[in-house]
Each structure stands twice: as C-alpha cells, then as structure tokens.
Amino acid sequence: MFRRRSDDAAASSSVLEKQDETPQARHPEAKKGRPTPKRSEAEATRRTRVTVPKDRKEASRQARDRMRTEREKERQALMNGDERHLPARDKGPVRKFARDFVDARWSLAEFFLPAAVVILVLSIVKVGAVQQLSTLLFLLFFVFVILDFVRLGFGLRKQLAARFPGENTRGAVGYGIMRTLQMRRLRLPKPQVRRGEKP
C-alpha cells in the first residue's frame, strides 16, 4: 500500500523533471525578442559570410584582402574623420576634443620643421657671424616652442577636466602636444575645425 503510493510519487516527479527539461514551445503570436532582419540585410549577411579556405594559399590571400580593406577604411577615416574606422590611438571623444583644441590655435611648434631647415642652411654657410646667428636663432626658437608647449598643455588639461569630468583623459595632453609638431596640412586625422573656431 505504502509502496504503491511512493511508486506513483516517484513516477510523477520523474514526469515533472522531463517536462522541465523539454524546451517550452513558443506561442505562434508571441514575440521573438529580436527584430526580424530585412531580406536585403539577410542576403548581405549570407554573401559576406566567411568561407572556409581550401588551402593555406587561399587563406593567406583572404587575410591579405581583409587587411587591405581595413587599411583602406582607416585611410579614408583619417581623411574625413570618420570615428568608426579610426585607429585605436585616435578614437574617442577625448582624443577628438584634443585634436580640435590644437587645430583651432596657432602654435610655434607647427613651424618647427621649416624653421629647422632654414637654420640648418644658415649653419652650413661658412661665415662665422651667420653661423652664430643660426645657433642663436635655434636656441631662441627652441625656448619659445617649449613655452608654447607648456601654455598649450595647461590649457588643454584645464579644458579636458571641465569637459570630461570623471573620465579617463590619460595621454590626451601628450597626444595634443605631438599633434602641434606637425604642420596643419599634414596632420592626420585631417583637421575638422578652422583657426579660431571653438571646439
């Protein structure tokens, strides 16, 4: 008598466990929890699905093609400022603000390379007075560039603290200072603000 009841209880518990293990069928009118993709998106996904290469040569060719595509995307992003495909060192709102802060200002550092070429030419001239003048000009220019770096660094640090409180701005000041060493037309990513424009 007691045994029969215990057998029935064991059988019913095993049935319940099996029901728990089997996945619940979704009601036909219930939502899936994700949007249905458009036909064009689904076809594009199928077309871009990576095929398994047949041999090592084919795999290396596919890898080269992928790298070439990525490099082209990065190059285009450096030209037009597209944030999605920029290199990691240039990504993010903090780096963008640092670039705009530098690009909106005149700085002596951006003329360092042309000035260095002129001073080098003057130092080659075999006239004592001209060589001394070139050395003096180089020292003066170097000091003014350092002072310009200090001014820009303090200004950029202050603006970053005001614009991005609590965010990680490490390396942004050095990033901005290194950008000032490049002539404006040679900077990458290309400047997105004009001179005198507030970032």
Coordinates of C-alpha atoms in Angstrom, one line a residue:
M1 CA 0.0 0.0 0.0
F2 CA 2.7 2.5 1.0
R3 CA 4.9 1.2 -1.6
R4 CA 2.4 1.8 -4.4
R5 CA 2.0 5.5 -3.3
S6 CA 5.7 6.0 -3.2
D7 CA 6.0 4.5 -6.7
D8 CA 3.3 6.8 -8.0
A9 CA 5.0 9.8 -6.4
A10 CA 8.4 8.8 -8.0
A11 CA 6.7 8.4 -11.4
S12 CA 5.0 11.8 -11.2
S13 CA 8.2 13.5 -10.1
S14 CA 10.2 12.0 -13.0
V15 CA 7.5 13.2 -15.4
L16 CA 7.7 16.7 -14.0
E17 CA 11.5 16.6 -14.4
K18 CA 11.2 15.6 -18.0
Q19 CA 8.7 18.4 -18.6
D20 CA 11.2 20.9 -17.1
E21 CA 14.0 19.6 -19.3
T22 CA 12.0 19.8 -22.5
P23 CA 12.0 23.3 -24.0
Q24 CA 8.7 25.2 -23.8
A25 CA 7.1 25.7 -27.2
R26 CA 6.7 29.4 -28.1
H27 CA 3.2 30.6 -28.8
P28 CA 2.9 31.5 -32.6
E29 CA 1.8 35.0 -31.8
A30 CA 4.4 35.7 -29.1
K31 CA 7.3 38.0 -29.8
K32 CA 10.8 36.5 -30.6
G33 CA 12.6 39.1 -28.5
R34 CA 14.6 40.4 -31.6
P35 CA 13.6 42.2 -34.8
T36 CA 13.2 40.3 -38.0
P37 CA 16.0 41.2 -40.4
K38 CA 15.2 42.7 -43.7
R39 CA 15.6 40.5 -46.8
S40 CA 18.5 42.7 -48.1
E41 CA 20.3 42.5 -44.7
A42 CA 19.9 38.8 -44.6
E43 CA 21.2 38.4 -48.2
A44 CA 24.2 40.7 -47.4
T45 CA 25.0 38.6 -44.3
R46 CA 25.0 35.4 -46.4
R47 CA 27.2 37.0 -49.1
T48 CA 29.7 38.3 -46.6
R49 CA 29.9 35.1 -44.6
V50 CA 33.5 33.9 -44.4
T51 CA 34.0 30.8 -46.5
V52 CA 36.4 28.2 -45.2
P53 CA 39.6 28.3 -47.3
K54 CA 40.6 25.2 -49.1
D55 CA 44.3 25.6 -48.6
R56 CA 46.9 27.7 -47.0
K57 CA 47.5 29.9 -50.1
E58 CA 43.8 30.7 -50.3
A59 CA 43.7 31.5 -46.5
S60 CA 46.7 33.9 -46.8
R61 CA 45.1 35.6 -49.8
Q62 CA 41.8 36.1 -47.9
A63 CA 43.8 37.5 -44.9
R64 CA 45.7 40.0 -47.2
D65 CA 42.4 41.1 -48.7
R66 CA 40.9 41.7 -45.3
M67 CA 43.9 43.7 -44.2
R68 CA 43.9 45.7 -47.4
T69 CA 40.2 46.5 -46.8
E70 CA 40.9 47.5 -43.2
R71 CA 43.8 49.8 -44.2
E72 CA 41.7 51.5 -46.9
K73 CA 38.9 52.1 -44.3
E74 CA 41.5 53.6 -41.9
R75 CA 42.9 55.8 -44.6
Q76 CA 39.5 57.1 -45.6
A77 CA 38.7 57.7 -41.9
L78 CA 41.9 59.6 -41.4
M79 CA 41.0 61.9 -44.3
N80 CA 37.3 62.5 -43.4
G81 CA 37.4 62.0 -39.6
D82 CA 35.0 59.0 -39.5
E83 CA 35.2 57.8 -35.9
R84 CA 34.1 54.2 -36.7
H85 CA 37.3 53.3 -38.6
L86 CA 40.0 55.5 -37.0
P87 CA 43.0 53.7 -35.5
A88 CA 42.7 53.0 -31.7
R89 CA 45.0 55.9 -30.7
D90 CA 42.7 58.4 -32.4
K91 CA 39.3 57.1 -31.3
G92 CA 37.0 58.6 -28.7
P93 CA 35.6 62.0 -27.8
V94 CA 38.6 62.8 -25.6
R95 CA 41.1 62.4 -28.5
K96 CA 38.7 64.3 -30.9
F97 CA 38.5 67.2 -28.5
A98 CA 42.3 67.3 -28.1
R99 CA 42.7 67.4 -31.9
D100 CA 40.1 70.2 -32.3
F101 CA 41.7 72.1 -29.4
V102 CA 45.1 72.0 -31.1
D103 CA 43.8 72.6 -34.7
A104 CA 41.8 75.7 -33.7
R105 CA 45.0 77.5 -32.5
W106 CA 48.2 78.9 -34.0
S107 CA 51.3 77.4 -32.4
L108 CA 55.0 77.9 -32.9
A109 CA 55.7 74.2 -32.8
E110 CA 54.0 73.6 -36.2
F111 CA 56.6 75.8 -37.8
F112 CA 59.5 73.9 -36.1
L113 CA 60.5 71.8 -39.1
P114 CA 60.5 74.6 -41.7
A115 CA 62.5 76.8 -39.2
A116 CA 64.9 74.0 -38.5
V117 CA 65.6 73.6 -42.3
V118 CA 66.3 77.4 -42.6
I119 CA 68.6 77.3 -39.5
L120 CA 70.4 74.3 -40.9
V121 CA 71.0 76.1 -44.2
L122 CA 72.3 79.1 -42.3
S123 CA 74.7 77.0 -40.2
I124 CA 76.2 75.5 -43.4
V125 CA 77.2 78.9 -44.7
K126 CA 81.0 79.3 -43.9
V127 CA 80.6 82.8 -42.4
G128 CA 81.3 83.0 -38.6
A129 CA 78.6 85.7 -38.0
V130 CA 75.9 83.8 -39.9
Q131 CA 76.7 80.5 -38.1
Q132 CA 76.5 82.3 -34.7
L133 CA 73.2 83.9 -35.8
S134 CA 71.8 80.5 -36.8
T135 CA 72.8 79.0 -33.4
L136 CA 71.2 81.9 -31.5
L137 CA 68.0 81.7 -33.6
F138 CA 67.8 77.9 -33.0
L139 CA 68.1 78.4 -29.2
L140 CA 65.5 81.2 -29.1
F141 CA 63.1 79.3 -31.3
F142 CA 63.5 76.1 -29.2
V143 CA 62.8 78.1 -25.9
F144 CA 59.7 79.7 -27.4
V145 CA 58.4 76.3 -28.6
I146 CA 58.9 74.8 -25.1
L147 CA 57.0 77.7 -23.6
D148 CA 54.3 77.2 -26.2
F149 CA 54.1 73.5 -25.2
V150 CA 53.6 74.5 -21.6
R151 CA 50.9 77.0 -22.4
L152 CA 49.0 74.6 -24.6
G153 CA 49.4 71.7 -22.2
F154 CA 47.9 73.7 -19.2
G155 CA 45.1 75.0 -21.4
L156 CA 44.2 71.6 -22.8
R157 CA 44.4 69.9 -19.4
K158 CA 42.0 72.5 -17.9
Q159 CA 39.5 72.1 -20.8
L160 CA 39.6 68.3 -20.6
A161 CA 38.9 68.4 -16.8
A162 CA 35.9 70.7 -17.5
R163 CA 34.5 68.9 -20.5
F164 CA 35.1 65.3 -19.3
P165 CA 34.9 65.1 -15.5
G166 CA 35.5 61.7 -14.2
E167 CA 36.6 60.2 -17.5
N168 CA 40.0 58.8 -18.3
T169 CA 41.9 61.6 -20.1
R170 CA 45.3 60.0 -19.7
G171 CA 47.7 60.6 -22.6
A172 CA 45.4 63.2 -24.3
V173 CA 47.7 66.1 -23.4
G174 CA 50.7 64.4 -24.9
Y175 CA 48.7 63.4 -27.9
G176 CA 47.7 67.1 -28.5
I177 CA 51.3 68.3 -28.0
M178 CA 52.6 65.8 -30.5
R179 CA 50.0 67.0 -33.0
T180 CA 51.3 70.5 -32.7
L181 CA 54.6 69.4 -34.1
Q182 CA 53.0 68.6 -37.4
M183 CA 52.2 71.2 -40.0
R184 CA 48.4 71.7 -40.1
R185 CA 48.0 70.5 -43.7
L186 CA 50.0 67.3 -42.9
R187 CA 48.1 66.3 -39.8
L188 CA 46.2 63.1 -39.7
P189 CA 43.3 62.8 -39.0
K190 CA 42.6 65.9 -41.0
P191 CA 41.6 69.0 -39.0
Q192 CA 37.8 69.3 -38.7
V193 CA 37.8 72.9 -37.3
R194 CA 39.0 76.2 -38.6
R195 CA 41.5 78.5 -36.9
G196 CA 39.9 80.5 -34.1
E197 CA 36.9 78.2 -34.0
K198 CA 35.9 76.9 -30.6
P199 CA 36.0 73.1 -30.4

